[in-house]
PDB file of C-alpha atoms in Angstrom:
ATOM      1  CA  GLY A 688      -1.138  62.303  -2.750  1.00  0.00           C
ATOM      2  CA  ALA A 689      -3.748  60.613  -0.628  1.00  0.00           C
ATOM      3  CA  VAL A 690      -3.455  56.857  -0.302  1.00  0.00           C
ATOM      4  CA  VAL A 691      -6.173  54.295   0.228  1.00  0.00           C
ATOM      5  CA  SER A 692      -4.974  50.875   1.260  1.00  0.00           C
ATOM      6  CA  GLN A 693      -7.181  47.856   0.662  1.00  0.00           C
ATOM      7  CA  HIS A 694      -6.524  44.446   2.152  1.00  0.00           C
ATOM      8  CA  PRO A 695      -6.357  41.649   1.187  1.00  0.00           C
ATOM      9  CA  SER A 696      -5.618  42.048  -2.499  1.00  0.00           C
ATOM     10  CA  ARG A 697      -6.775  38.529  -3.221  1.00  0.00           C
ATOM     11  CA  VAL A 698      -8.783  36.010  -1.216  1.00  0.00           C
ATOM     12  CA  ILE A 699     -10.078  32.535  -1.939  1.00  0.00           C
ATOM     13  CA  CYS A 700     -12.701  31.057   0.334  1.00  0.00           C
ATOM     14  CA  LYS A 701     -15.093  28.145   0.524  1.00  0.00           C
ATOM     15  CA  SER A 702     -18.772  28.554  -0.154  1.00  0.00           C
ATOM     16  CA  GLY A 703     -20.692  29.420   3.014  1.00  0.00           C
ATOM     17  CA  THR A 704     -17.862  31.209   4.785  1.00  0.00           C
ATOM     18  CA  SER A 705     -17.589  34.931   5.459  1.00  0.00           C
ATOM     19  CA  VAL A 706     -14.869  37.210   4.198  1.00  0.00           C
ATOM     20  CA  LYS A 707     -13.846  40.629   5.514  1.00  0.00           C
ATOM     21  CA  ILE A 708     -12.194  43.257   3.338  1.00  0.00           C
ATOM     22  CA  GLU A 709     -10.533  46.289   4.904  1.00  0.00           C
ATOM     23  CA  CYS A 710     -10.177  49.730   3.428  1.00  0.00           C
ATOM     24  CA  ARG A 711      -7.938  52.277   5.125  1.00  0.00           C
ATOM     25  CA  SER A 712      -7.168  55.884   4.321  1.00  0.00           C
ATOM     26  CA  LEU A 713      -3.497  56.186   5.236  1.00  0.00           C
ATOM     27  CA  ASP A 714      -2.848  59.898   5.261  1.00  0.00           C
ATOM     28  CA  PHE A 715      -6.214  61.587   5.424  1.00  0.00           C
ATOM     29  CA  GLN A 716      -9.499  61.333   7.227  1.00  0.00           C
ATOM     30  CA  ALA A 717     -12.233  59.841   5.098  1.00  0.00           C
ATOM     31  CA  THR A 718     -15.635  61.079   6.124  1.00  0.00           C
ATOM     32  CA  THR A 719     -17.220  59.128   3.292  1.00  0.00           C
ATOM     33  CA  MET A 720     -16.269  55.790   1.790  1.00  0.00           C
ATOM     34  CA  PHE A 721     -17.797  53.922  -1.107  1.00  0.00           C
ATOM     35  CA  TRP A 722     -17.768  50.259  -1.991  1.00  0.00           C
ATOM     36  CA  TYR A 723     -17.930  49.038  -5.569  1.00  0.00           C
ATOM     37  CA  ARG A 724     -17.886  45.639  -7.197  1.00  0.00           C
ATOM     38  CA  GLN A 725     -16.733  44.869 -10.681  1.00  0.00           C
ATOM     39  CA  PHE A 726     -17.238  41.773 -12.812  1.00  0.00           C
ATOM     40  CA  PRO A 727     -14.790  40.915 -15.605  1.00  0.00           C
ATOM     41  CA  LYS A 728     -14.926  43.334 -18.535  1.00  0.00           C
ATOM     42  CA  GLN A 729     -17.668  45.363 -16.865  1.00  0.00           C
ATOM     43  CA  SER A 730     -17.782  48.739 -15.217  1.00  0.00           C
ATOM     44  CA  LEU A 731     -17.790  49.414 -11.497  1.00  0.00           C
ATOM     45  CA  MET A 732     -21.119  49.028  -9.762  1.00  0.00           C
ATOM     46  CA  LEU A 733     -21.706  51.128  -6.679  1.00  0.00           C
ATOM     47  CA  MET A 734     -22.801  48.938  -3.782  1.00  0.00           C
ATOM     48  CA  ALA A 735     -23.036  51.317  -0.853  1.00  0.00           C
ATOM     49  CA  THR A 736     -21.996  54.597   0.668  1.00  0.00           C
ATOM     50  CA  SER A 737     -20.784  54.743   4.229  1.00  0.00           C
ATOM     51  CA  ASN A 738     -20.291  57.789   6.386  1.00  0.00           C
ATOM     52  CA  GLU A 739     -18.201  57.575   9.521  1.00  0.00           C
ATOM     53  CA  GLY A 740     -20.320  56.725  12.522  1.00  0.00           C
ATOM     54  CA  SER A 741     -23.488  56.165  10.509  1.00  0.00           C
ATOM     55  CA  LYS A 742     -25.191  53.198   8.938  1.00  0.00           C
ATOM     56  CA  ALA A 743     -24.273  52.552   5.332  1.00  0.00           C
ATOM     57  CA  THR A 744     -26.657  53.501   2.546  1.00  0.00           C
ATOM     58  CA  TYR A 745     -27.044  50.634   0.112  1.00  0.00           C
ATOM     59  CA  GLU A 746     -27.854  50.905  -3.565  1.00  0.00           C
ATOM     60  CA  GLN A 747     -31.019  49.355  -4.838  1.00  0.00           C
ATOM     61  CA  GLY A 748     -30.676  45.627  -5.270  1.00  0.00           C
ATOM     62  CA  VAL A 749     -27.710  45.217  -2.908  1.00  0.00           C
ATOM     63  CA  GLU A 750     -28.489  42.962   0.060  1.00  0.00           C
ATOM     64  CA  LYS A 751     -27.434  44.758   3.206  1.00  0.00           C
ATOM     65  CA  ASP A 752     -27.542  41.573   5.279  1.00  0.00           C
ATOM     66  CA  LYS A 753     -25.169  39.889   2.895  1.00  0.00           C
ATOM     67  CA  PHE A 754     -22.736  42.757   2.430  1.00  0.00           C
ATOM     68  CA  LEU A 755     -22.095  44.200   5.871  1.00  0.00           C
ATOM     69  CA  ILE A 756     -20.369  47.541   5.902  1.00  0.00           C
ATOM     70  CA  ASN A 757     -18.825  49.139   8.963  1.00  0.00           C
ATOM     71  CA  HIS A 758     -17.241  52.590   8.995  1.00  0.00           C
ATOM     72  CA  ALA A 759     -16.279  52.869  12.633  1.00  0.00           C
ATOM     73  CA  SER A 760     -13.479  55.392  12.269  1.00  0.00           C
ATOM     74  CA  LEU A 761     -12.370  58.154   9.928  1.00  0.00           C
ATOM     75  CA  THR A 762      -9.658  55.928   8.509  1.00  0.00           C
ATOM     76  CA  LEU A 763     -11.214  52.483   8.316  1.00  0.00           C
ATOM     77  CA  SER A 764     -14.177  50.906   6.586  1.00  0.00           C
ATOM     78  CA  THR A 765     -14.794  47.187   6.277  1.00  0.00           C
ATOM     79  CA  LEU A 766     -16.928  45.123   3.932  1.00  0.00           C
ATOM     80  CA  THR A 767     -17.910  41.647   5.101  1.00  0.00           C
ATOM     81  CA  VAL A 768     -19.353  39.261   2.568  1.00  0.00           C
ATOM     82  CA  THR A 769     -21.411  36.866   4.669  1.00  0.00           C
ATOM     83  CA  SER A 770     -22.103  33.285   3.651  1.00  0.00           C
ATOM     84  CA  ALA A 771     -20.278  33.782   0.398  1.00  0.00           C
ATOM     85  CA  HIS A 772     -21.324  31.850  -2.683  1.00  0.00           C
ATOM     86  CA  PRO A 773     -19.642  31.462  -6.073  1.00  0.00           C
ATOM     87  CA  GLU A 774     -21.821  34.212  -7.554  1.00  0.00           C
ATOM     88  CA  ASP A 775     -20.245  36.635  -5.065  1.00  0.00           C
ATOM     89  CA  SER A 776     -16.886  36.128  -6.752  1.00  0.00           C
ATOM     90  CA  SER A 777     -15.913  39.539  -8.014  1.00  0.00           C
ATOM     91  CA  PHE A 778     -13.425  42.394  -7.788  1.00  0.00           C
ATOM     92  CA  TYR A 779     -14.338  44.621  -4.836  1.00  0.00           C
ATOM     93  CA  ILE A 780     -13.013  48.163  -4.711  1.00  0.00           C
ATOM     94  CA  CYS A 781     -13.281  50.778  -2.011  1.00  0.00           C
ATOM     95  CA  SER A 782     -12.870  54.503  -2.358  1.00  0.00           C
ATOM     96  CA  ALA A 783     -12.786  57.448  -0.018  1.00  0.00           C
ATOM     97  CA  ARG A 784     -13.170  61.183  -0.054  1.00  0.00           C
ATOM     98  CA  THR A 785     -12.304  63.703   2.575  1.00  0.00           C
ATOM     99  CA  ARG A 786     -15.631  65.471   2.445  1.00  0.00           C
ATOM    100  CA  PRO A 787     -19.010  64.369   1.097  1.00  0.00           C
ATOM    101  CA  TRP A 788     -19.221  67.081  -1.516  1.00  0.00           C
ATOM    102  CA  ALA A 789     -19.740  66.709  -5.237  1.00  0.00           C
ATOM    103  CA  PHE A 790     -16.511  68.430  -6.210  1.00  0.00           C
ATOM    104  CA  GLU A 791     -14.308  66.299  -3.992  1.00  0.00           C
ATOM    105  CA  LYS A 792     -12.360  63.660  -5.854  1.00  0.00           C
ATOM    106  CA  LEU A 793     -12.288  60.024  -4.846  1.00  0.00           C
ATOM    107  CA  PHE A 794      -9.216  58.059  -3.894  1.00  0.00           C
ATOM    108  CA  PHE A 795      -9.453  54.374  -4.697  1.00  0.00           C
ATOM    109  CA  GLY A 796      -7.974  51.285  -3.177  1.00  0.00           C
ATOM    110  CA  SER A 797      -6.254  48.753  -5.391  1.00  0.00           C
ATOM    111  CA  GLY A 798      -9.108  46.290  -5.115  1.00  0.00           C
ATOM    112  CA  THR A 799      -9.720  42.814  -3.702  1.00  0.00           C
ATOM    113  CA  GLN A 800     -10.276  39.848  -5.962  1.00  0.00           C
ATOM    114  CA  LEU A 801     -12.657  37.477  -4.194  1.00  0.00           C
ATOM    115  CA  SER A 802     -12.969  33.914  -5.457  1.00  0.00           C
ATOM    116  CA  VAL A 803     -15.556  31.681  -3.800  1.00  0.00           C
ATOM    117  CA  LEU A 804     -15.145  27.968  -4.453  1.00  0.00           C
TER     118      LEU A 804
ATOM    119  CA  ASP B 792     -28.499  59.442 -11.705  1.00  0.00           C
ATOM    120  CA  ALA B 793     -27.501  61.635 -14.639  1.00  0.00           C
ATOM    121  CA  LYS B 794     -26.135  59.508 -17.457  1.00  0.00           C
ATOM    122  CA  THR B 795     -23.068  59.855 -19.618  1.00  0.00           C
ATOM    123  CA  THR B 796     -22.400  58.454 -23.067  1.00  0.00           C
ATOM    124  CA  GLN B 797     -18.912  57.572 -24.212  1.00  0.00           C
ATOM    125  CA  PRO B 798     -17.553  55.662 -27.208  1.00  0.00           C
ATOM    126  CA  ASN B 799     -16.824  52.039 -26.386  1.00  0.00           C
ATOM    127  CA  SER B 800     -13.239  52.252 -27.540  1.00  0.00           C
ATOM    128  CA  MET B 801     -10.690  54.530 -29.152  1.00  0.00           C
ATOM    129  CA  GLU B 802      -7.224  54.078 -30.498  1.00  0.00           C
ATOM    130  CA  SER B 803      -4.320  56.469 -30.551  1.00  0.00           C
ATOM    131  CA  ASN B 804      -0.720  56.516 -31.644  1.00  0.00           C
ATOM    132  CA  GLU B 805       1.964  57.052 -29.081  1.00  0.00           C
ATOM    133  CA  GLU B 806       3.118  60.656 -28.675  1.00  0.00           C
ATOM    134  CA  GLU B 807      -0.032  62.003 -30.316  1.00  0.00           C
ATOM    135  CA  PRO B 808      -2.875  63.895 -28.604  1.00  0.00           C
ATOM    136  CA  VAL B 809      -6.056  62.037 -27.698  1.00  0.00           C
ATOM    137  CA  HIS B 810      -9.498  63.555 -27.373  1.00  0.00           C
ATOM    138  CA  LEU B 811     -11.950  61.434 -25.413  1.00  0.00           C
ATOM    139  CA  PRO B 812     -15.531  62.689 -25.752  1.00  0.00           C
ATOM    140  CA  CYS B 813     -18.377  62.404 -23.277  1.00  0.00           C
ATOM    141  CA  ASN B 814     -22.009  63.408 -23.704  1.00  0.00           C
ATOM    142  CA  HIS B 815     -24.096  64.281 -20.680  1.00  0.00           C
ATOM    143  CA  SER B 816     -27.175  66.018 -21.996  1.00  0.00           C
ATOM    144  CA  THR B 817     -29.140  65.586 -18.739  1.00  0.00           C
ATOM    145  CA  ILE B 818     -26.522  67.193 -16.528  1.00  0.00           C
ATOM    146  CA  SER B 819     -27.855  69.377 -13.738  1.00  0.00           C
ATOM    147  CA  GLY B 820     -26.466  72.724 -12.741  1.00  0.00           C
ATOM    148  CA  THR B 821     -24.672  71.365  -9.693  1.00  0.00           C
ATOM    149  CA  ASP B 822     -23.136  68.269 -11.278  1.00  0.00           C
ATOM    150  CA  TYR B 823     -19.379  68.273 -11.525  1.00  0.00           C
ATOM    151  CA  ILE B 824     -17.800  66.395 -14.443  1.00  0.00           C
ATOM    152  CA  HIS B 825     -15.231  63.892 -13.240  1.00  0.00           C
ATOM    153  CA  TRP B 826     -12.827  61.724 -15.202  1.00  0.00           C
ATOM    154  CA  TYR B 827     -11.189  58.630 -13.814  1.00  0.00           C
ATOM    155  CA  ARG B 828      -9.176  55.921 -15.495  1.00  0.00           C
ATOM    156  CA  GLN B 829      -8.618  52.291 -14.628  1.00  0.00           C
ATOM    157  CA  LEU B 830      -5.799  49.977 -15.569  1.00  0.00           C
ATOM    158  CA  PRO B 831      -6.452  46.212 -15.577  1.00  0.00           C
ATOM    159  CA  SER B 832      -6.827  44.671 -12.110  1.00  0.00           C
ATOM    160  CA  GLN B 833      -6.400  48.019 -10.380  1.00  0.00           C
ATOM    161  CA  GLY B 834      -8.649  50.535  -8.725  1.00  0.00           C
ATOM    162  CA  PRO B 835      -9.558  53.647 -10.701  1.00  0.00           C
ATOM    163  CA  GLU B 836      -7.292  56.675 -10.649  1.00  0.00           C
ATOM    164  CA  TYR B 837      -8.451  60.286 -10.578  1.00  0.00           C
ATOM    165  CA  VAL B 838      -7.640  62.235 -13.724  1.00  0.00           C
ATOM    166  CA  ILE B 839      -9.415  65.569 -13.615  1.00  0.00           C
ATOM    167  CA  HIS B 840     -12.711  67.256 -12.832  1.00  0.00           C
ATOM    168  CA  GLY B 841     -14.476  70.534 -13.479  1.00  0.00           C
ATOM    169  CA  LEU B 842     -17.771  72.377 -13.294  1.00  0.00           C
ATOM    170  CA  THR B 843     -18.006  75.004 -16.034  1.00  0.00           C
ATOM    171  CA  SER B 844     -14.589  76.259 -16.998  1.00  0.00           C
ATOM    172  CA  ASN B 845     -11.903  74.301 -18.805  1.00  0.00           C
ATOM    173  CA  VAL B 846      -9.380  72.735 -16.469  1.00  0.00           C
ATOM    174  CA  ASN B 847      -5.752  71.748 -16.837  1.00  0.00           C
ATOM    175  CA  ASN B 848      -3.530  69.626 -14.658  1.00  0.00           C
ATOM    176  CA  ARG B 849      -0.328  67.709 -15.160  1.00  0.00           C
ATOM    177  CA  MET B 850      -2.179  64.649 -16.415  1.00  0.00           C
ATOM    178  CA  ALA B 851      -4.711  66.100 -18.813  1.00  0.00           C
ATOM    179  CA  SER B 852      -7.019  68.919 -19.843  1.00  0.00           C
ATOM    180  CA  LEU B 853     -10.776  69.003 -19.599  1.00  0.00           C
ATOM    181  CA  ALA B 854     -12.745  70.999 -22.122  1.00  0.00           C
ATOM    182  CA  ILE B 855     -16.365  71.620 -21.142  1.00  0.00           C
ATOM    183  CA  ALA B 856     -18.934  72.767 -23.666  1.00  0.00           C
ATOM    184  CA  GLU B 857     -20.617  76.074 -22.992  1.00  0.00           C
ATOM    185  CA  ASP B 858     -23.993  74.377 -22.448  1.00  0.00           C
ATOM    186  CA  ARG B 859     -22.255  71.715 -20.321  1.00  0.00           C
ATOM    187  CA  LYS B 860     -23.963  68.934 -22.229  1.00  0.00           C
ATOM    188  CA  SER B 861     -20.672  67.487 -23.346  1.00  0.00           C
ATOM    189  CA  SER B 862     -17.026  67.478 -22.392  1.00  0.00           C
ATOM    190  CA  THR B 863     -13.732  66.235 -23.765  1.00  0.00           C
ATOM    191  CA  LEU B 864     -10.767  64.826 -21.940  1.00  0.00           C
ATOM    192  CA  ILE B 865      -7.542  65.704 -23.687  1.00  0.00           C
ATOM    193  CA  LEU B 866      -4.339  63.754 -23.222  1.00  0.00           C
ATOM    194  CA  HIS B 867      -1.740  65.933 -24.855  1.00  0.00           C
ATOM    195  CA  ARG B 868       0.790  63.225 -25.714  1.00  0.00           C
ATOM    196  CA  ALA B 869      -0.409  59.680 -25.285  1.00  0.00           C
ATOM    197  CA  THR B 870       2.022  57.129 -23.939  1.00  0.00           C
ATOM    198  CA  LEU B 871       1.671  53.376 -23.606  1.00  0.00           C
ATOM    199  CA  ARG B 872       1.008  53.903 -19.904  1.00  0.00           C
ATOM    200  CA  ASP B 873      -2.129  55.856 -20.786  1.00  0.00           C
ATOM    201  CA  ALA B 874      -3.804  52.742 -22.159  1.00  0.00           C
ATOM    202  CA  ALA B 875      -6.738  52.230 -19.802  1.00  0.00           C
ATOM    203  CA  VAL B 876     -10.503  52.486 -19.462  1.00  0.00           C
ATOM    204  CA  TYR B 877     -11.524  56.116 -19.090  1.00  0.00           C
ATOM    205  CA  TYR B 878     -14.703  56.932 -17.233  1.00  0.00           C
ATOM    206  CA  CYS B 879     -16.602  60.178 -17.474  1.00  0.00           C
ATOM    207  CA  ILE B 880     -18.833  60.582 -14.424  1.00  0.00           C
ATOM    208  CA  LEU B 881     -21.204  63.269 -13.254  1.00  0.00           C
ATOM    209  CA  GLY B 882     -20.274  63.971  -9.706  1.00  0.00           C
ATOM    210  CA  ALA B 883     -22.661  64.289  -6.889  1.00  0.00           C
ATOM    211  CA  ALA B 884     -22.705  62.799  -3.423  1.00  0.00           C
ATOM    212  CA  ARG B 885     -22.292  59.427  -5.124  1.00  0.00           C
ATOM    213  CA  LEU B 886     -20.169  58.655  -8.177  1.00  0.00           C
ATOM    214  CA  VAL B 887     -21.926  56.164 -10.417  1.00  0.00           C
ATOM    215  CA  PHE B 888     -19.723  54.769 -13.172  1.00  0.00           C
ATOM    216  CA  GLY B 889     -20.874  54.243 -16.747  1.00  0.00           C
ATOM    217  CA  ALA B 890     -19.338  51.868 -19.270  1.00  0.00           C
ATOM    218  CA  GLY B 891     -16.307  54.036 -20.078  1.00  0.00           C
ATOM    219  CA  THR B 892     -14.019  54.174 -23.108  1.00  0.00           C
ATOM    220  CA  ILE B 893     -11.245  51.656 -23.654  1.00  0.00           C
ATOM    221  CA  LEU B 894      -8.239  53.605 -24.900  1.00  0.00           C
ATOM    222  CA  ARG B 895      -5.639  51.655 -26.826  1.00  0.00           C
ATOM    223  CA  VAL B 896      -2.290  53.285 -27.547  1.00  0.00           C
ATOM    224  CA  LYS B 897      -0.161  51.994 -30.408  1.00  0.00           C
ATOM    225  CA  SER B 898       3.594  52.313 -30.422  1.00  0.00           C
TER     226      SER B 898
END
C-alpha cells in the first residue's frame, strides 16, 4: 500500500526557534496533502490543505505566517512552525491523497511530536 | 462541514463482532462516508469508505442506511489490535475529523 513518511518523529526545540517537519509520499504522487495537529486526548484538527505548486489553503483560525506550508513537488510537503512557543507543542500529522476527489482515501504519516521548551 | 455523531466509547470482547454506529443526518448527496482508526501516538489508518451501497474489505464492512443518514462499521471478529479510536468522517475535498469512538477490546 501507499506509504507516507513523516520526519522527524519527535523534536524538542527552544522557544523562539523554528522547526521544519517533512512529509513525503514514498511510492505515489500526492497532488494534495493535508496537515493536522492533535492535542492529547483530542481529535485531529485540520490546519491546512496544500496542492502541489499552489499556495496552501488554511483553515479558519490557523495563522499562515506562523505555520508555513510548502508543497513544491508531488512527493514532498513541509510544515515550518516559525518562532515556536510552548503552546505550539502538539502532535502534527500529515496526510496525502493521489487525487483531490472526495472518494479518494487519505494516507497518513506517523506524526511528529513537537515539544517547545 | 457536515457533522457526524458517534458514541464516545464502546467495549467489545475479543473474537466477537463489533458494530460502531455513526449518525450523519446532514449528509449531502455527494458526501462519501469514510472510516479511519488511530492507535495511540500514530497517524490514522484508513479502514473503509462508501457512498450508498454496503462495502466490504479485508478489514471491515460498512453498512449504510438507505437514507444515508447513518452508517455502521462492522468489525467481524475483534482482536486486541483493533483497540483504537475510530473516526467516521464525511468525505469531501477536505476530511474534517470529529471526536470519534474509543473502542476497547477485552481479552
